[in-house]
Amino acid sequence: MSDMMIRIEKVCKTYHVKSRAEPVRALDNVTNHIDRGEVVVIIGPSGSGKSTLLRSLNGLQEIDSGAIFIDGVSVTDKKTNLNLLRSQVGMVFQHFNLYQHKTAFENIVLPQTVVLKRSRAEAEAIANDLLNKVGIPDLGGNYPSMLSGGQQQRVAIARSLAMKPKVMLFDEATSALDPETVGGVLELMRGLAADGMTMAVVTHEMGFAREAADRVIFMDAGAIIEENTPDQFFDNPQSERAQDFLRQIL
Amino acid sequence: MEWFAHKWDIIDQLTPFLLQGLWTTFKISIVAIFFGSMLGFILGVLKTLQIYPLEKLINTYLHLLRGSPYLVQLYIVYFVFPSFNISWLNFDSFTAAVVSLSLYTSSYVTEIVASAIFAVPTGQSEASRSVGMTKAQAYRYVILPQALKMTIPPMASVYVIVIKSTAVLSVIGIAELTRQGEVAIMRMPGDIMFIYSLIAIFYFFYCFPVLRFSKWAETRFGSIGIDLK
């Protein structure tokens, strides 16, 4: 048996939207797992439940039934210290969500001192290292509003990495970026993957999926329709819906 | 020339008297603003915690206070509360003034604080919780610092309203600025216009710096670091 980092068991989630008579089935009995060091890319049309699935992995999204385990610890168990668990799971958002009232540097320092109780000096040293690592060593003093989307996303990635996470979750991390800055952020993500980080990535970047993923999961209508290695998935999709989807986007 | 001499004489005579009134106005409004802001801040934060019964309770409080004239609230606190026969509710006029005005202030501050917190994008809270901050830590380090900046301009407007509302307190015999002016008018009824103008100028000298501060704060804090696209 392989070494599972994330275990997803029969997860269901239904939204009740006022404008629609029928409740929306966002996650329909999803079962899967992600191994330690594995990079899994989740793709699918919008509204297919991929973001919901990703956000349920760190409990940001509550689920109706089923169970999720991160490194053996249940996300859904009421007795779990969810804050401790979340500190070990990095999350990168589509809209970066940097703390607007803090500089880039302070964005990376704050969670370390508040959550991990690291000393200010240690947190600052780590923040400096990470600003270097994400390629913006000189921009630490800038407020988020003074940075481009790509730069903000680099800061957001650095902020997550500062927590020394076991897993990184990327929720359409490049969807809100200008085309010319997408490449740099993807490059950074590829680097993380190469370093052996366990990653779950929701994205529309098929190039990234093909190159960096160990496995591709295709979702539609809240269910996993197909999963395969990227080469197999892109060259020889099995299901009709995956074939349709790939025809439309490629 | 004689006209000016006469008016100057009034100013000269009344200024110490009116300054006394202004001092009372100042004391009452400052205390009410302080306690009203504290209470309003607490209620405003509680209102955003999404605890349904608590939210209903606070909303009821707000509707009652905001849906009735301040004068009526003042009468209730000063004349009706003592009839409950609870000794500590038997306020003297100064306490009644401060208590009612604090409650009145709190109703506005609550709404300002709550709407500022709601105006902080949800992504800020998500980004805080997803690195493992507790809800309290997210409020303390991320949400409140951003929300409080946004409250400064509207807060200054409320403070000016509160300062001006103290004029009503003359009805329960508080010797604040308006009351002092009225007493002066009884002594010099021929100069009613001039004395009221004088009172207005005194209020202006108190309110104007607050409004200037609001204007300054709006440019200084209204947008910096907060990118509300």
Short mmCIF file of C-alpha atoms in Angstrom, two decimals:
data_model
loop_
_atom_site.label_atom_id
_atom_site.label_comp_id
_atom_site.label_asym_id
_atom_site.label_seq_id
_atom_site.Cartn_x
_atom_site.Cartn_y
_atom_site.Cartn_z
CA MET A 1 0.00 0.00 0.00
CA SER A 2 1.27 3.41 -0.92
CA ASP A 3 1.83 6.29 1.48
CA MET A 4 -1.35 8.35 1.40
CA MET A 5 -1.17 12.05 2.23
CA ILE A 6 -4.79 12.88 1.44
CA ARG A 7 -7.64 10.41 1.63
CA ILE A 8 -11.07 11.38 0.37
CA GLU A 9 -13.88 8.96 1.19
CA LYS A 10 -17.40 9.17 -0.23
CA VAL A 11 -17.60 12.92 0.10
CA CYS A 12 -20.95 14.56 -0.68
CA LYS A 13 -21.89 18.23 -0.66
CA THR A 14 -25.14 19.84 -1.73
CA TYR A 15 -25.74 23.56 -2.06
CA HIS A 16 -29.15 25.11 -1.75
CA VAL A 17 -29.32 28.07 -4.07
CA LYS A 18 -32.36 30.33 -3.75
CA SER A 19 -32.57 31.05 -7.44
CA ARG A 20 -32.85 27.37 -8.30
CA ALA A 21 -35.55 24.94 -7.28
CA GLU A 22 -33.22 21.94 -7.41
CA PRO A 23 -30.37 21.80 -4.90
CA VAL A 24 -26.96 21.78 -6.55
CA ARG A 25 -24.99 18.59 -6.10
CA ALA A 26 -21.46 20.00 -5.84
CA LEU A 27 -19.75 16.81 -4.73
CA ASP A 28 -21.34 13.49 -5.51
CA ASN A 29 -19.80 10.61 -3.60
CA VAL A 30 -16.19 11.49 -4.36
CA THR A 31 -13.55 8.99 -3.33
CA ASN A 32 -9.87 9.42 -4.09
CA HIS A 33 -6.47 9.83 -2.54
CA ILE A 34 -3.23 11.69 -3.09
CA ASP A 35 0.07 10.07 -2.21
CA ARG A 36 2.95 11.75 -0.45
CA GLY A 37 4.94 13.72 -3.00
CA GLU A 38 2.32 13.29 -5.69
CA VAL A 39 1.13 16.18 -7.85
CA VAL A 40 -2.51 15.82 -8.82
CA VAL A 41 -4.17 18.23 -11.20
CA ILE A 42 -7.94 18.51 -11.05
CA ILE A 43 -9.62 19.80 -14.18
CA GLY A 44 -13.16 20.09 -15.41
CA PRO A 45 -15.74 22.59 -16.61
CA SER A 46 -16.77 25.41 -14.27
CA GLY A 47 -19.32 24.28 -11.73
CA SER A 48 -17.97 20.75 -11.81
CA GLY A 49 -17.11 20.83 -8.11
CA LYS A 50 -13.34 20.95 -8.39
CA SER A 51 -12.92 24.10 -6.29
CA THR A 52 -15.43 22.80 -3.75
CA LEU A 53 -13.43 19.60 -3.46
CA LEU A 54 -10.17 21.47 -3.01
CA ARG A 55 -11.65 23.82 -0.40
CA SER A 56 -13.09 20.90 1.53
CA LEU A 57 -9.61 19.41 1.89
CA ASN A 58 -8.64 21.97 4.56
CA GLY A 59 -12.13 22.37 5.95
CA LEU A 60 -12.69 25.78 4.41
CA GLN A 61 -15.76 24.20 2.86
CA GLU A 62 -17.89 21.98 5.07
CA ILE A 63 -19.11 18.75 3.57
CA ASP A 64 -22.41 16.98 4.19
CA SER A 65 -21.15 13.43 4.46
CA GLY A 66 -18.08 11.35 3.90
CA ALA A 67 -14.62 11.76 5.37
CA ILE A 68 -11.35 13.46 4.50
CA PHE A 69 -7.99 12.65 6.06
CA ILE A 70 -4.79 14.66 5.76
CA ASP A 71 -1.78 12.57 6.73
CA GLY A 72 -4.08 10.36 8.77
CA VAL A 73 -5.87 13.18 10.58
CA SER A 74 -9.58 13.60 9.94
CA VAL A 75 -10.65 17.02 8.65
CA THR A 76 -14.29 16.33 9.38
CA ASP A 77 -13.94 14.97 12.92
CA LYS A 78 -15.19 17.58 15.40
CA LYS A 79 -12.38 16.60 17.79
CA THR A 80 -9.65 17.47 15.30
CA ASN A 81 -7.76 20.70 15.93
CA LEU A 82 -8.66 22.17 12.57
CA ASN A 83 -6.44 25.22 13.06
CA LEU A 84 -3.39 23.03 13.62
CA LEU A 85 -4.29 20.95 10.58
CA ARG A 86 -4.79 24.03 8.43
CA SER A 87 -1.40 25.36 9.43
CA GLN A 88 0.07 22.25 7.80
CA VAL A 89 -1.91 22.62 4.58
CA GLY A 90 -0.95 25.53 2.36
CA MET A 91 -3.62 27.12 0.24
CA VAL A 92 -3.18 29.48 -2.69
CA PHE A 93 -6.23 31.33 -3.97
CA GLN A 94 -7.33 32.60 -7.33
CA HIS A 95 -7.44 36.17 -6.02
CA PHE A 96 -4.27 35.87 -3.88
CA ASN A 97 -6.02 37.17 -0.74
CA LEU A 98 -2.93 38.86 0.63
CA TYR A 99 -3.52 40.80 3.83
CA GLN A 100 -4.17 44.20 2.34
CA HIS A 101 -2.97 46.23 5.32
CA LYS A 102 0.42 44.50 5.48
CA THR A 103 3.45 44.67 3.23
CA ALA A 104 4.48 41.63 1.24
CA PHE A 105 7.16 40.89 3.81
CA GLU A 106 4.73 41.23 6.74
CA ASN A 107 2.26 38.99 4.93
CA ILE A 108 4.83 36.21 5.17
CA VAL A 109 5.87 37.02 8.75
CA LEU A 110 2.41 37.37 10.31
CA PRO A 111 1.12 33.77 10.11
CA GLN A 112 4.45 32.44 11.37
CA THR A 113 4.46 34.58 14.49
CA VAL A 114 0.74 34.30 15.19
CA VAL A 115 0.10 30.64 14.39
CA LEU A 116 3.46 28.92 14.78
CA LYS A 117 4.68 31.28 17.55
CA ARG A 118 8.03 31.64 15.83
CA SER A 119 10.21 34.46 17.06
CA ARG A 120 10.14 37.63 15.04
CA ALA A 121 13.77 37.19 14.00
CA GLU A 122 13.28 33.63 12.83
CA ALA A 123 10.11 34.53 10.93
CA GLU A 124 11.88 37.43 9.23
CA ALA A 125 14.79 35.24 8.18
CA ILE A 126 12.39 32.71 6.69
CA ALA A 127 10.42 35.47 4.95
CA ASN A 128 13.60 36.82 3.37
CA ASP A 129 14.62 33.38 2.15
CA LEU A 130 11.21 32.78 0.65
CA LEU A 131 11.02 36.15 -1.09
CA ASN A 132 14.27 35.13 -2.74
CA LYS A 133 12.95 31.72 -3.59
CA VAL A 134 9.81 33.08 -5.27
CA GLY A 135 11.91 35.52 -7.26
CA ILE A 136 10.96 38.90 -5.76
CA PRO A 137 13.70 39.63 -3.21
CA ASP A 138 13.34 43.40 -3.56
CA LEU A 139 9.59 43.76 -3.30
CA GLY A 140 9.06 42.83 0.35
CA GLY A 141 8.37 46.42 1.39
CA ASN A 142 5.48 46.87 -1.02
CA TYR A 143 1.83 46.72 -0.11
CA PRO A 144 -0.25 44.22 -2.11
CA SER A 145 -2.01 47.05 -3.95
CA MET A 146 1.36 48.14 -5.33
CA LEU A 147 2.19 44.71 -6.75
CA SER A 148 1.12 43.07 -10.00
CA GLY A 149 -1.08 39.99 -9.87
CA GLY A 150 1.84 37.71 -10.57
CA GLN A 151 3.92 39.30 -7.82
CA GLN A 152 1.03 39.05 -5.38
CA GLN A 153 0.60 35.38 -6.15
CA ARG A 154 4.30 34.80 -5.54
CA VAL A 155 3.93 36.43 -2.14
CA ALA A 156 0.88 34.26 -1.44
CA ILE A 157 2.86 31.14 -2.31
CA ALA A 158 5.71 32.29 -0.08
CA ARG A 159 3.24 32.95 2.74
CA SER A 160 1.99 29.38 2.47
CA LEU A 161 5.45 27.88 2.22
CA ALA A 162 6.56 29.74 5.35
CA MET A 163 4.28 27.43 7.32
CA LYS A 164 6.32 24.44 6.08
CA PRO A 165 3.18 22.70 4.84
CA LYS A 166 2.85 18.98 4.16
CA VAL A 167 0.51 19.68 1.27
CA MET A 168 -0.13 22.64 -1.01
CA LEU A 169 -3.54 23.30 -2.50
CA PHE A 170 -3.80 25.60 -5.52
CA ASP A 171 -7.26 26.92 -6.35
CA GLU A 172 -7.02 28.30 -9.89
CA ALA A 173 -3.86 30.10 -8.86
CA THR A 174 -3.21 31.55 -12.30
CA SER A 175 -6.75 32.25 -13.50
CA ALA A 176 -6.76 35.90 -12.45
CA LEU A 177 -3.30 36.71 -13.79
CA ASP A 178 -2.25 38.61 -16.87
CA PRO A 179 -1.06 36.20 -19.55
CA GLU A 180 2.55 37.34 -19.33
CA THR A 181 2.77 36.68 -15.60
CA VAL A 182 1.15 33.24 -15.69
CA GLY A 183 4.33 31.57 -16.87
CA GLY A 184 6.42 32.69 -13.93
CA VAL A 185 3.93 31.48 -11.34
CA LEU A 186 3.56 28.13 -13.09
CA GLU A 187 7.34 27.86 -13.18
CA LEU A 188 7.37 28.36 -9.43
CA MET A 189 4.75 25.65 -9.00
CA ARG A 190 6.74 23.29 -11.20
CA GLY A 191 9.74 23.93 -8.99
CA LEU A 192 7.73 23.00 -5.90
CA ALA A 193 6.53 19.84 -7.60
CA ALA A 194 10.09 18.94 -8.51
CA ASP A 195 11.12 19.47 -4.88
CA GLY A 196 8.71 16.73 -3.90
CA MET A 197 5.86 18.80 -2.48
CA THR A 198 2.51 17.04 -2.34
CA MET A 199 0.19 19.19 -4.43
CA ALA A 200 -3.46 19.31 -5.41
CA VAL A 201 -3.91 21.80 -8.21
CA VAL A 202 -7.17 23.04 -9.69
CA THR A 203 -6.29 24.76 -12.93
CA HIS A 204 -7.24 25.52 -16.48
CA GLU A 205 -3.60 25.40 -17.57
CA MET A 206 -3.49 22.21 -19.57
CA GLY A 207 0.19 22.70 -20.35
CA PHE A 208 0.97 22.63 -16.65
CA ALA A 209 -1.21 19.56 -16.15
CA ARG A 210 0.58 17.72 -18.90
CA GLU A 211 4.09 18.58 -17.76
CA ALA A 212 3.95 18.71 -14.00
CA ALA A 213 1.15 16.38 -12.96
CA ASP A 214 1.66 12.81 -11.87
CA ARG A 215 -2.03 12.24 -12.31
CA VAL A 216 -4.96 14.13 -13.80
CA ILE A 217 -8.46 13.98 -12.32
CA PHE A 218 -11.33 15.06 -14.53
CA MET A 219 -14.50 16.16 -12.76
CA ASP A 220 -17.96 16.96 -14.01
CA ALA A 221 -21.23 17.56 -12.14
CA GLY A 222 -19.61 16.90 -8.78
CA ALA A 223 -18.19 13.52 -9.65
CA ILE A 224 -14.81 12.22 -10.75
CA ILE A 225 -15.41 11.03 -14.28
CA GLU A 226 -11.95 9.95 -15.20
CA GLU A 227 -8.41 9.85 -13.83
CA ASN A 228 -5.22 8.90 -15.50
CA THR A 229 -1.63 9.87 -16.14
CA PRO A 230 -1.49 13.16 -18.04
CA ASP A 231 -0.21 11.56 -21.24
CA GLN A 232 -2.93 8.95 -21.23
CA PHE A 233 -5.61 11.46 -20.31
CA PHE A 234 -4.79 14.07 -22.90
CA ASP A 235 -3.92 11.71 -25.75
CA ASN A 236 -6.52 9.11 -25.14
CA PRO A 237 -9.42 10.29 -22.96
CA GLN A 238 -11.83 7.47 -22.21
CA SER A 239 -15.10 9.16 -21.32
CA GLU A 240 -17.21 11.12 -23.74
CA ARG A 241 -17.44 14.10 -21.41
CA ALA A 242 -13.67 14.34 -21.09
CA GLN A 243 -13.36 14.11 -24.86
CA ASP A 244 -15.90 16.91 -25.27
CA PHE A 245 -14.15 19.04 -22.67
CA LEU A 246 -10.73 18.61 -24.24
CA ARG A 247 -12.09 19.35 -27.72
CA GLN A 248 -13.50 22.62 -26.49
CA ILE A 249 -10.43 23.89 -24.71
CA LEU A 250 -7.57 22.59 -26.79
CA MET B 1 -19.80 102.37 15.90
CA GLU B 2 -22.22 102.30 18.76
CA TRP B 3 -23.76 99.11 17.35
CA PHE B 4 -20.37 97.40 17.40
CA ALA B 5 -19.65 98.60 20.88
CA HIS B 6 -22.96 97.19 22.04
CA LYS B 7 -22.37 93.79 20.42
CA TRP B 8 -18.84 93.65 21.73
CA ASP B 9 -20.20 94.33 25.15
CA ILE B 10 -22.54 91.33 24.82
CA ILE B 11 -19.70 89.11 23.66
CA ASP B 12 -17.57 90.31 26.49
CA GLN B 13 -20.27 89.64 29.07
CA LEU B 14 -21.50 86.33 27.72
CA THR B 15 -18.31 84.58 26.67
CA PRO B 16 -17.35 83.17 30.10
CA PHE B 17 -20.95 82.15 30.63
CA LEU B 18 -21.21 80.41 27.24
CA LEU B 19 -17.78 78.85 27.66
CA GLN B 20 -19.11 77.21 30.81
CA GLY B 21 -21.90 75.78 28.70
CA LEU B 22 -19.46 74.67 26.02
CA TRP B 23 -17.38 72.94 28.67
CA THR B 24 -20.44 70.98 29.84
CA THR B 25 -21.31 70.15 26.24
CA PHE B 26 -17.74 69.01 25.74
CA LYS B 27 -17.70 66.84 28.87
CA ILE B 28 -20.99 65.13 28.15
CA SER B 29 -20.28 64.55 24.47
CA ILE B 30 -16.78 63.19 25.10
CA VAL B 31 -17.97 60.75 27.75
CA ALA B 32 -20.92 59.67 25.60
CA ILE B 33 -18.70 59.28 22.54
CA PHE B 34 -16.24 57.21 24.54
CA PHE B 35 -18.75 54.83 26.12
CA GLY B 36 -20.98 54.80 23.04
CA SER B 37 -18.03 53.86 20.84
CA MET B 38 -16.87 51.12 23.21
CA LEU B 39 -20.35 49.61 23.40
CA GLY B 40 -20.91 50.10 19.68
CA PHE B 41 -17.61 48.46 18.82
CA ILE B 42 -18.40 45.41 20.94
CA LEU B 43 -21.92 45.10 19.56
CA GLY B 44 -20.66 45.69 16.02
CA VAL B 45 -18.15 42.85 16.30
CA LEU B 46 -20.72 40.54 17.94
CA LYS B 47 -23.18 41.29 15.14
CA THR B 48 -20.74 39.91 12.56
CA LEU B 49 -20.09 36.60 14.32
CA GLN B 50 -23.10 35.01 12.64
CA ILE B 51 -24.72 33.80 15.83
CA TYR B 52 -28.36 34.05 14.86
CA PRO B 53 -30.10 34.83 18.20
CA LEU B 54 -27.41 37.33 19.12
CA GLU B 55 -27.74 39.06 15.78
CA LYS B 56 -31.53 39.30 16.20
CA LEU B 57 -31.10 40.72 19.68
CA ILE B 58 -28.63 43.37 18.53
CA ASN B 59 -30.82 44.27 15.55
CA THR B 60 -33.79 44.79 17.87
CA TYR B 61 -31.67 47.06 20.04
CA LEU B 62 -30.58 49.03 16.98
CA HIS B 63 -34.09 49.35 15.57
CA LEU B 64 -35.44 50.61 18.88
CA LEU B 65 -32.71 53.23 19.23
CA ARG B 66 -32.55 54.32 15.64
CA GLY B 67 -36.28 54.27 15.10
CA SER B 68 -37.12 56.74 17.86
CA PRO B 69 -36.15 60.38 18.37
CA TYR B 70 -33.32 61.05 20.77
CA LEU B 71 -35.52 63.39 22.77
CA VAL B 72 -37.94 60.52 23.52
CA GLN B 73 -35.04 58.28 24.56
CA LEU B 74 -33.79 60.98 26.88
CA TYR B 75 -37.23 61.37 28.48
CA ILE B 76 -37.48 57.61 28.96
CA VAL B 77 -34.08 57.39 30.63
CA TYR B 78 -34.63 60.44 32.81
CA PHE B 79 -38.35 60.25 33.66
CA VAL B 80 -39.41 56.63 33.10
CA PHE B 81 -36.43 54.67 34.43
CA PRO B 82 -36.80 56.01 37.99
CA SER B 83 -40.37 54.69 38.08
CA PHE B 84 -39.01 51.13 37.89
CA ASN B 85 -38.02 51.58 41.55
CA ILE B 86 -34.55 50.22 40.93
CA SER B 87 -32.20 52.44 42.86
CA TRP B 88 -29.32 52.50 40.37
CA LEU B 89 -31.68 53.47 37.55
CA ASN B 90 -32.58 56.63 39.43
CA PHE B 91 -30.25 58.87 37.46
CA ASP B 92 -29.48 62.50 38.11
CA SER B 93 -29.75 64.66 35.03
CA PHE B 94 -26.05 64.50 34.12
CA THR B 95 -25.96 60.69 34.34
CA ALA B 96 -29.24 60.39 32.43
CA ALA B 97 -27.77 62.60 29.72
CA VAL B 98 -24.58 60.58 29.46
CA VAL B 99 -26.36 57.22 29.56
CA SER B 100 -28.97 58.08 26.94
CA LEU B 101 -26.48 59.76 24.67
CA SER B 102 -24.06 56.82 24.96
CA LEU B 103 -26.80 54.38 23.96
CA TYR B 104 -27.77 56.66 21.08
CA THR B 105 -24.14 56.85 19.93
CA SER B 106 -23.68 53.10 20.25
CA SER B 107 -26.52 52.41 17.84
CA TYR B 108 -24.74 54.29 15.07
CA VAL B 109 -21.30 52.99 15.91
CA THR B 110 -22.58 49.40 15.91
CA GLU B 111 -23.83 49.76 12.36
CA ILE B 112 -20.64 51.44 11.19
CA VAL B 113 -18.36 48.83 12.73
CA ALA B 114 -20.49 45.91 11.53
CA SER B 115 -20.72 47.18 7.97
CA ALA B 116 -16.99 47.91 7.89
CA ILE B 117 -16.26 44.34 8.99
CA PHE B 118 -18.64 43.00 6.35
CA ALA B 119 -16.91 45.21 3.78
CA VAL B 120 -13.58 43.43 4.31
CA PRO B 121 -13.51 40.88 1.47
CA THR B 122 -14.20 37.28 2.56
CA GLY B 123 -10.91 36.27 0.98
CA GLN B 124 -9.11 38.04 3.84
CA SER B 125 -10.83 35.84 6.37
CA GLU B 126 -10.30 32.71 4.26
CA ALA B 127 -6.62 33.48 3.86
CA SER B 128 -6.33 33.90 7.63
CA ARG B 129 -8.20 30.75 8.55
CA SER B 130 -6.40 28.65 5.93
CA VAL B 131 -2.99 29.34 7.49
CA GLY B 132 -4.41 28.11 10.79
CA MET B 133 -5.45 31.31 12.56
CA THR B 134 -8.37 30.99 14.95
CA LYS B 135 -11.38 33.17 14.28
CA ALA B 136 -10.25 35.49 17.09
CA GLN B 137 -6.73 35.76 15.60
CA ALA B 138 -8.17 36.46 12.16
CA TYR B 139 -10.24 39.29 13.64
CA ARG B 140 -7.40 40.64 15.73
CA TYR B 141 -4.65 40.64 13.10
CA VAL B 142 -6.36 40.86 9.75
CA ILE B 143 -10.02 41.83 9.70
CA LEU B 144 -10.34 44.50 12.40
CA PRO B 145 -7.25 46.50 11.38
CA GLN B 146 -8.67 46.76 7.87
CA ALA B 147 -12.24 47.40 9.02
CA LEU B 148 -11.34 50.06 11.59
CA LYS B 149 -9.58 52.16 8.97
CA MET B 150 -12.80 52.26 7.02
CA THR B 151 -14.81 53.36 10.06
CA ILE B 152 -12.89 56.59 10.68
CA PRO B 153 -14.66 58.90 8.21
CA PRO B 154 -18.24 57.82 9.05
CA MET B 155 -17.38 57.76 12.76
CA ALA B 156 -16.41 61.44 12.67
CA SER B 157 -19.78 62.30 11.14
CA VAL B 158 -21.57 60.46 13.94
CA TYR B 159 -19.48 62.24 16.56
CA VAL B 160 -20.56 65.59 15.15
CA ILE B 161 -24.20 64.47 15.26
CA VAL B 162 -23.73 63.46 18.89
CA ILE B 163 -22.12 66.78 19.79
CA LYS B 164 -25.02 68.64 18.24
CA SER B 165 -27.54 66.35 19.93
CA THR B 166 -26.38 67.60 23.32
CA ALA B 167 -28.40 70.76 22.58
CA VAL B 168 -31.50 68.71 23.39
CA LEU B 169 -30.22 68.16 26.93
CA SER B 170 -31.36 71.65 27.89
CA VAL B 171 -34.85 70.14 28.38
CA ILE B 172 -33.73 68.21 31.45
CA GLY B 173 -31.99 71.25 32.86
CA ILE B 174 -28.40 70.51 31.90
CA ALA B 175 -26.50 73.79 31.67
CA GLU B 176 -24.90 72.98 28.35
CA LEU B 177 -24.20 75.50 25.62
CA THR B 178 -27.72 75.90 24.25
CA ARG B 179 -29.20 76.10 27.76
CA GLN B 180 -26.69 78.77 28.76
CA GLY B 181 -27.59 80.69 25.63
CA GLU B 182 -31.29 80.53 26.45
CA VAL B 183 -30.61 81.84 29.94
CA ALA B 184 -28.62 84.67 28.41
CA ILE B 185 -31.49 85.47 26.04
CA MET B 186 -33.83 85.77 29.01
CA ARG B 187 -31.52 88.45 30.31
CA MET B 188 -31.12 90.22 26.97
CA PRO B 189 -34.22 89.36 24.93
CA GLY B 190 -33.55 92.13 22.43
CA ASP B 191 -30.42 90.38 21.20
CA ILE B 192 -31.92 86.95 20.55
CA MET B 193 -30.63 86.73 16.98
CA PHE B 194 -27.15 87.77 17.94
CA ILE B 195 -26.92 85.39 20.88
CA TYR B 196 -28.16 82.41 18.89
CA SER B 197 -25.57 83.24 16.23
CA LEU B 198 -22.97 83.34 18.96
CA ILE B 199 -24.06 79.90 20.19
CA ALA B 200 -23.87 78.56 16.66
CA ILE B 201 -20.33 79.87 16.36
CA PHE B 202 -19.34 78.15 19.61
CA TYR B 203 -20.73 74.83 18.32
CA PHE B 204 -18.92 75.41 15.08
CA PHE B 205 -15.58 75.79 16.83
CA TYR B 206 -16.11 72.42 18.47
CA CYS B 207 -17.48 70.54 15.45
CA PHE B 208 -15.30 71.99 12.73
CA PRO B 209 -12.03 70.36 13.86
CA VAL B 210 -13.82 67.01 14.09
CA LEU B 211 -15.11 67.37 10.54
CA ARG B 212 -11.71 68.52 9.31
CA PHE B 213 -10.23 65.47 10.95
CA SER B 214 -12.80 63.33 9.17
CA LYS B 215 -11.88 64.87 5.84
CA TRP B 216 -8.20 64.34 6.53
CA ALA B 217 -8.79 60.79 7.73
CA GLU B 218 -10.76 60.01 4.62
CA THR B 219 -7.81 60.75 2.40
CA ARG B 220 -5.28 59.38 4.83
CA PHE B 221 -6.98 56.11 5.87
CA GLY B 222 -9.94 55.76 3.53
CA SER B 223 -8.11 53.82 0.91
CA ILE B 224 -4.52 53.19 1.87
CA GLY B 225 -3.60 49.56 1.70
CA ILE B 226 -7.18 48.59 1.06
CA ASP B 227 -7.78 47.76 -2.52
CA LEU B 228 -11.53 47.39 -2.96
CA LYS B 229 -11.69 46.65 -6.63
#
